[in-house]
Amino acid sequence: MTEVATASAAATGIAMATEKAAKELSPEEERVLIRDIALTAEANTKEGDSFFLITQKWWQHWIDYVNQDQQPNNSNNNEGSSSLSGNSDSNGVGISKRPSGIDNSDLISDGPAEDANSDDGVEIHDTLLEGRDYVLLPQQVWNLLFSWYGGGPALSRKVINSGLSQTEFAVEVYPLRLQLLVTPKGDRSIIRISKKETIGELHRRACEIFHLNLEQVCIWDYYGHRKHALMNDMDKTLDDANIQMDQDILVEVLNNVNDTLVTDGTSITDNGFADKEATSVLLEPSKSSLSIAGGLSANKIASKGYSAEQLQNQTLGCPNKESDNHFGNSGVSTRGTFGGLTGLLNLGNTCFMNSAIQCLVHTPEFARYFREDYHQEINWQNPLGMVGELALAFGELLRKLWAPGRTPVAPRPFKAKLARFAPQFSGYNQHDSQELLAFLLDGLHEDLNRVKHKPYVNSRDADGRPDEEVADEYWANHIARNDSIIVDVCQGQYKSTLVCPVCNKVSVTFDPFMYLSLPLQFATTRSMTITIFTCDGSALPSTCTITVPKQGRYRDLIQAVSNACSLKQTEEIKLVEIRNHLIHRFLDDSFVSLSTIKDDDHLAAYKIQKSATGNLLLQLIHRRQEQETSDAQRWKPFGTPLISSLLCDDVIRSGVIQTIVQTMLTPLLKEGIEYSDDSDPSTSGMARDPSDHGSGEVDTNCASSSINKVLPKLPLQLVDESKTCIDLSAGDEKAINLSAMSHVVVYLDWTSKLLEKFNINYLENLPEVFKYGPITKKARTEPLSLYTCLEAFLREEPLVPEDMWYCPQCKEQRQASKKLDLWRLPEVLVIHLKRFSYSRSMKHKVETFVNFPIHDFDLTNYVADKRSSCSQLYELYALTNHYGGMGSGHYTAHIKLLDENKWYNFDDSHISPINEEDVKSPAAYVLFYRRAKSDTSGTSSAGSRRARDKTSYKY
């Protein structure tokens, strides 16, 4: 169906729903209508559209209500098909009640609205999470639900552009919350405003709140109670102006329009008075008072007529007292001066930051660059950067750490800048040092990008062209937009090959990388434990552990299970995930990656008979009574569901279903039990051959001799298409209409008397796919080669379902196979060892010892570009370590001072020498390698590499 047709159908649906607003639609009608409208709305979302928050609790109730037809198969709650409201019909099957009015009260903050001037006057809690606390609905969906159910309050939010390219859409759930401070009056007010609103709109609202004239007011970025910048570009957005959540905005009232603005950096205190001791930093290069090498300001250089090179030569050779106070000696330290042995104070769980900073600071190319005059390369206008503030803060910290002496440095100014531009690292919680390192490298690159105006580039498809030509074109396009010391030193290029699993279309691209994240894999296989059930009563459930490719697909798992259980040609396997004693999903898509199955999942496989005409699946769900209150009991699911097959007949007799279920349960019967139930003796009997109703053939040679066992009448209830329960224990001749059913759900309600007759322990305690234990942990401490990790990273594997690829030939989203190859290596190669893994219920740290080379890390055979005959050798010079478990632990760094040719342990403020053999440990986390300089290559620098890149590739 085309988008126009879909939109038309949705519009028709809205009109029909409006006409029926006074009447109650069926759950299925509501579900289909909301689904179609939501799909249309989301497909046509644009900037400025409204989405509405609705509490997850109410939404889940509504989902259960409208999905009752699917609930026995798909329900995840502990109540089986019971509704969240707890109502059940007279037959004992839970039927979800129609929700009452929408109630968003649990999203609303108890206090008064902080922005008294807002349109809705409602504030939501600050800690809400999408999917846990609320869902976002398009306006058309909200309008329909509100017309049907009423309630509220309505919590509307706007769609804004987001992402680096500003072409992605996001709902701004939390607009900026800003405190306006008026000077000299001292008034204040808190407002909410979108970060995509302009400075002009903020200006207008401030004047409206404080009853001021536009001509008499100027506003300042007052982050940290410092005047950072005059906000006078009325068309600039708050996002582009780098305004942050919960920061202050200074509203300065001029006595008359001819007053001169104070721009000397004087700080205004909370009460509106000037603080003469506080000074600010103005970000424009021409006004900067930031010191460079030698301690002279940039405008002093201009006034004296010195060139930057002349000044550098003077100050590096003879630093004056002022420069020592600010930065210490700016020259490159020589052997024996002990430069670079300065520690960082731990400000409170900042060891993650300290370890990453020390590794960057001791990267020779960065140490040289930031101790020279790098200010001329700061990109003050880059909207993707931090207006130079991150680079300036890092450069100042680096100079302090390379100054003579060993007094530890407190990195408070740097952490304050970090918290401003990366709020995820604010506060004093422990964080991942690799995540911080990734942010720093990217942020420094944007602040120091030499490209002031990025050209538009269009990378063409390979179309059969040689890889060398395509790779050079991609790299040229990349450095045309990205040219910084970070690119010169740390960025390489890899080849990415995607292959469609359906049409075999091949797509080749060449992408840059800043670091490599390598998995810690011992082998290419994975062990998985699965419980196998038969539907023909021929065997007890059995557990088997099979081996599959670690990067395989569902088809590999199904084939391995089929081989393990000696599947006959007349049989097939149904593989499912069990959750909360119900079937959560069928694993029947052959191309889905096995990575979607977690180690703590529970899987079951069912052997059923194939059918040329197609079968209906019968799902047997076990229930037993559990005490809910002192005087009330309730039937709740337990154990593992069973599956059998039915011929696709329109009508089936209740006795046939009884026989199928009895056959499945036959192996569980206890030996020597005499049955004397109250049912009609004629309705109890032996398990009959179920081949006549298409559910399979009984193996007459099975060890349990189940064919001779007498079975009791079972209390079964079948859920029909109207969600009504049909009692199947009241006779064998009751006709059941199956024509409208896609599957058949039958409840077996186990009484205490019935439980005594079966070994139901076989149905309980379904094992996990993979259980970590002492043996596993011991095995994981065995050495693992860094080369093996690299090979696992470069191995072909299917994409995860969340990252499907659009095949241009199929015109469909496909789970393509992806293969990476290294193409171009950087001067400094950063390697991240992926020690941390996550699943739904646990976090796990891999304590594996990785045997990484310190010298002669040879990547020659791993580079796909064979144009160069030079060896690709690297030397280790730094690494970070992580000791302890997830969410805690401690970070340190091992660093080699190249001038000294000695290794040191950097543990926050404490620095001590270590032997080279002690550098390797199971705690190694991020490795820093530097290209080894051969005798023939001399000492080629990152600068020469940049020049080489720019001259050898055509644009």
Short mmCIF file of N, CA and C in Angstrom, two decimals, residues 179-185 206-207 210 212 217-220 222 249-253:
data_model
loop_
_atom_site.label_atom_id
_atom_site.label_comp_id
_atom_site.label_asym_id
_atom_site.label_seq_id
_atom_site.Cartn_x
_atom_site.Cartn_y
_atom_site.Cartn_z
N GLN A 179 17.15 29.54 34.54
CA GLN A 179 16.86 30.53 35.57
C GLN A 179 17.29 31.89 35.06
N LEU A 180 16.34 32.80 34.98
CA LEU A 180 16.61 34.16 34.54
C LEU A 180 16.92 35.02 35.77
N LEU A 181 18.07 35.68 35.75
CA LEU A 181 18.48 36.57 36.83
C LEU A 181 18.54 37.99 36.28
N VAL A 182 17.84 38.92 36.94
CA VAL A 182 17.77 40.30 36.47
C VAL A 182 18.73 41.15 37.29
N THR A 183 19.57 41.88 36.62
CA THR A 183 20.44 42.84 37.28
C THR A 183 20.17 44.23 36.69
N PRO A 184 20.10 45.28 37.52
CA PRO A 184 20.48 45.28 38.94
C PRO A 184 19.33 45.03 39.91
N LYS A 185 18.13 44.71 39.45
CA LYS A 185 16.98 44.59 40.34
C LYS A 185 17.06 43.37 41.25
N ALA A 206 11.78 36.85 28.26
CA ALA A 206 12.35 37.49 29.45
C ALA A 206 11.73 38.87 29.67
N CYS A 207 11.60 39.62 28.59
CA CYS A 207 10.99 40.96 28.71
C CYS A 207 9.53 40.86 29.12
N PHE A 210 9.34 39.96 32.99
CA PHE A 210 9.76 41.00 33.93
C PHE A 210 9.23 42.39 33.54
N LEU A 212 9.65 44.32 30.82
CA LEU A 212 10.73 45.19 30.37
C LEU A 212 10.58 45.48 28.89
N VAL A 217 17.18 45.88 27.27
CA VAL A 217 17.62 44.61 27.86
C VAL A 217 18.64 43.94 26.95
N CYS A 218 19.68 43.40 27.57
CA CYS A 218 20.58 42.46 26.88
C CYS A 218 20.70 41.23 27.76
N ILE A 219 20.93 40.09 27.14
CA ILE A 219 21.00 38.84 27.90
C ILE A 219 22.35 38.18 27.67
N TRP A 220 22.81 37.50 28.73
CA TRP A 220 24.13 36.88 28.72
C TRP A 220 24.01 35.39 29.03
N TYR A 222 25.16 32.93 31.22
CA TYR A 222 25.68 33.16 32.57
C TYR A 222 25.98 31.82 33.25
N ILE A 249 20.72 32.46 33.06
CA ILE A 249 20.76 33.48 32.01
C ILE A 249 20.68 34.84 32.71
N LEU A 250 21.62 35.71 32.44
CA LEU A 250 21.64 37.03 33.06
C LEU A 250 20.89 38.02 32.18
N VAL A 251 19.86 38.63 32.75
CA VAL A 251 19.08 39.66 32.05
C VAL A 251 19.55 41.00 32.58
N GLU A 252 20.31 41.72 31.77
CA GLU A 252 20.91 42.99 32.20
C GLU A 252 20.06 44.15 31.69
N VAL A 253 19.60 44.96 32.63
CA VAL A 253 18.74 46.10 32.30
C VAL A 253 19.62 47.35 32.24
#
